[in-house]
Structures are given as structure tokens and as C-alpha cells.
Amino acid sequence: KAGVTQTPRYLIKTRGQQVTLSCSPISGHRSVSWYQQTPGQGLQFLFEYFSETQRNKGNFPGRFSGRQFSNSRSEMNVSTLELGDSALYLCASSLARTGGTQAEAFFGQGTRLTVV
Amino acid sequence: AQSVAQPEDQVNVAEGNPLTVKCTYSVSGNPYLFWYVQYPNRGLQFLLKYITGDNLVKGSYGFEAEFNKSQTSFHLKKPSALVSDSALYFCAIGNYGQNFVFGPGTRLSVLP
């Protein structure tokens, strides 16, 4: 069974540009979440999608947005890039919460974004 | 608000010795607790989770964790450390299937 696939693995962008990152979840997983990882702030939750609907959003500015398609693939977009957006962006997929339990999430290898 | 603390930035242990990586949490209601591991330039890998039931949870690669409700702790343990266990470990609270709140991480170094 294929894991979570994130593309591209590495990106270098200039301040002010925009970027789109892609995530293909594990087959059958309908929940996709995005996290930003930096040395200073650690792992911070960006947003979570389930069946094309954003269910939850972290504390990030509106420059960060996302969407999910009918095949559960997800994209996140960052507009007007700032130096501080340099980070590892991780996507995770999981089964929806059922029966009062919480399923574990499976993470992709991430996209390393460098803003110069 | 939910929060996770990992009081040690770094843990060093000799190969073959037992290891413990500490985690404490704050959450209203019953916690869903997780441990993940991250190797260099990789995403996070799931190790184990506590949802309900037995307080001692066994996971991947010989790891286990003990849930202690009175101390609000969920420490990760392994009886005999391997050099290959050296990595960054994250404790997390699950938020009803929507997202995780992660601790700051603990870097484990297993010395040969």
C-alpha cells in the first residue's frame, strides 16, 4: 500500500512569490492535515480537510490556504511568501474518527520550502 | 486548551540500556495520546497510541508507553536501546480526528 506522497520534495522561492504544495493521501483515507515544522516553533497545525471540507484551522494568516479534491488529494498554497515561511511542510492522512476512537495519522516525507 | 510538554530537549543513553522519553499533557476530558518518531529529512512515523484500556501500550520497534492519569504523563520507554533508535521523538494529543497537538520534541541519542 503506497504511503503519503508529497510533491515537490524541495522548493526554493523568492519573497513575494506564491507556492503550491501537493499531497496524495493513502488510498481510502479521507482526512488530510497539514503541518508546518520549524526549528523555533516546532510542529504547528495548519488545517485539516475531510471530504473536501475544511474542518479545522490553525492559527496562521490568510496567506496560507488549502483545498481538497474529490479523490482526497490536497493542496496547500502560500501567497506573498515571507522569509519566515521557510519550513518543512508535512502532510498527514488518516481514517476519519469512528466509534469514539482517534486513528493515527500517516505522514509524508514533507516539502522543504526555502524562501530567499 | 490542550498542551503537551516534553521536559527534556535531549536524552542520551548508552546502547543496551533502557531509555525513557518523558511527556506530560494537559487536556480536558479523556486524552488520546500518541508517540511519533522523526528521522533526519523524513516525515513522522507512528509508534504507538493510547485511546483507552490498559495503561501500558506496546508499539512498534519494541517501544512501549505508560499512561498515568493522575500524573498526566505518557512516558515512552524501551528496555534496551539501539543506536538506530537515535532520532527526534514527539508526543502528541489527538483532537477528535481533526488534528494533533505536538510537544516540542526530544532528541534521543543512543551512544555505541
Short mmCIF file of C-alpha atoms in Angstrom, two decimals, chain B residues 4-111:
data_model
loop_
_atom_site.label_atom_id
_atom_site.label_comp_id
_atom_site.label_asym_id
_atom_site.label_seq_id
_atom_site.Cartn_x
_atom_site.Cartn_y
_atom_site.Cartn_z
CA VAL B 4 1.94 18.77 25.56
CA ALA B 5 5.24 19.17 27.37
CA GLN B 6 8.41 17.23 26.82
CA PRO B 7 10.68 18.44 29.59
CA GLU B 8 13.94 17.19 28.06
CA ASP B 9 15.32 18.63 24.84
CA GLN B 10 17.91 15.89 24.67
CA VAL B 11 18.26 12.41 26.12
CA ASN B 12 21.49 10.46 25.91
CA VAL B 13 21.64 6.76 26.65
CA ALA B 14 24.17 4.01 26.08
CA GLU B 15 23.30 1.22 23.68
CA GLY B 16 21.74 -1.70 25.51
CA ASN B 17 20.50 0.43 28.40
CA PRO B 18 16.82 1.19 28.98
CA LEU B 19 15.55 4.51 27.71
CA THR B 20 12.75 6.82 28.79
CA VAL B 21 11.47 9.87 26.95
CA LYS B 22 9.11 11.92 29.09
CA CYS B 23 5.81 13.51 28.16
CA THR B 24 3.17 15.31 30.19
CA TYR B 25 -0.08 16.66 28.89
CA SER B 26 -2.96 18.95 29.68
CA VAL B 27 -6.39 18.29 28.23
CA SER B 28 -9.98 18.45 29.33
CA GLY B 29 -11.73 15.13 29.10
CA ASN B 30 -10.21 11.83 28.11
CA PRO B 31 -6.93 12.15 26.24
CA TYR B 32 -5.96 10.47 23.01
CA LEU B 33 -2.16 10.24 23.26
CA PHE B 34 0.40 9.39 20.62
CA TRP B 35 4.12 8.99 20.09
CA TYR B 36 5.79 9.69 16.77
CA VAL B 37 9.43 9.46 15.70
CA GLN B 38 11.21 11.52 13.06
CA TYR B 39 14.45 10.53 11.39
CA PRO B 40 16.57 13.16 9.58
CA ASN B 41 14.91 14.60 6.48
CA ARG B 42 11.89 12.36 6.94
CA GLY B 43 8.29 12.73 7.96
CA LEU B 44 6.91 11.46 11.22
CA GLN B 45 6.40 7.76 11.83
CA PHE B 46 3.71 6.47 14.18
CA LEU B 47 4.99 4.47 17.15
CA LEU B 48 2.01 3.89 19.42
CA LYS B 49 -1.16 5.36 20.82
CA TYR B 50 -3.29 5.31 23.95
CA ILE B 51 -7.02 5.65 23.50
CA THR B 52 -8.48 3.69 26.38
CA GLY B 53 -7.92 0.49 28.30
CA ASP B 54 -4.63 -0.91 29.55
CA ASN B 55 -2.28 1.81 30.79
CA LEU B 56 0.75 0.08 29.25
CA VAL B 57 0.69 0.39 25.49
CA LYS B 58 3.04 -1.56 23.25
CA GLY B 59 4.07 -0.21 19.88
CA SER B 60 6.47 -0.54 17.01
CA TYR B 61 10.20 -1.37 17.22
CA GLY B 62 9.98 -2.58 20.81
CA PHE B 63 8.73 0.72 22.23
CA GLU B 64 6.06 0.98 24.89
CA ALA B 65 4.46 3.81 26.80
CA GLU B 66 2.80 4.07 30.16
CA PHE B 67 -0.27 6.22 30.61
CA ASN B 68 -0.61 7.71 34.08
CA LYS B 69 -3.79 9.69 34.52
CA SER B 70 -3.03 11.03 37.99
CA GLN B 71 0.33 12.39 36.85
CA THR B 72 -0.99 13.34 33.38
CA SER B 73 2.01 11.62 31.86
CA PHE B 74 2.64 9.35 28.92
CA HIS B 75 6.33 8.39 29.01
CA LEU B 76 7.89 6.44 26.18
CA LYS B 77 10.13 3.53 27.13
CA LYS B 78 12.25 0.82 25.64
CA PRO B 79 14.05 -1.89 27.64
CA SER B 80 17.21 -1.93 25.52
CA ALA B 81 18.20 1.00 23.31
CA LEU B 82 19.73 0.62 19.86
CA VAL B 83 21.94 3.11 18.05
CA SER B 84 19.32 3.11 15.30
CA ASP B 85 16.78 4.50 17.80
CA SER B 86 18.58 7.84 17.65
CA ALA B 87 16.01 10.29 16.32
CA LEU B 88 13.60 13.05 17.28
CA TYR B 89 10.60 11.91 19.28
CA PHE B 90 7.29 13.71 19.53
CA CYS B 91 4.47 13.20 21.97
CA ALA B 92 1.05 14.37 20.77
CA ILE B 93 -2.57 14.75 21.78
CA GLY B 94 -5.21 13.81 19.24
CA ASN B 95 -8.03 16.28 18.78
CA TYR B 96 -11.01 14.08 17.90
CA GLY B 97 -9.69 13.12 14.50
CA GLN B 98 -9.08 16.61 13.26
CA ASN B 99 -5.53 17.42 14.20
CA PHE B 100 -2.71 16.73 16.62
CA VAL B 101 -1.13 18.99 19.16
CA PHE B 102 2.54 18.09 19.31
CA GLY B 103 5.08 18.57 22.03
CA PRO B 104 8.35 20.32 21.22
CA GLY B 105 10.19 17.08 20.65
CA THR B 106 13.02 15.27 22.41
CA ARG B 107 16.20 14.35 20.61
CA LEU B 108 17.35 10.88 21.60
CA SER B 109 20.99 9.94 21.12
CA VAL B 110 21.97 6.34 21.69
CA LEU B 111 25.71 6.04 22.10
#
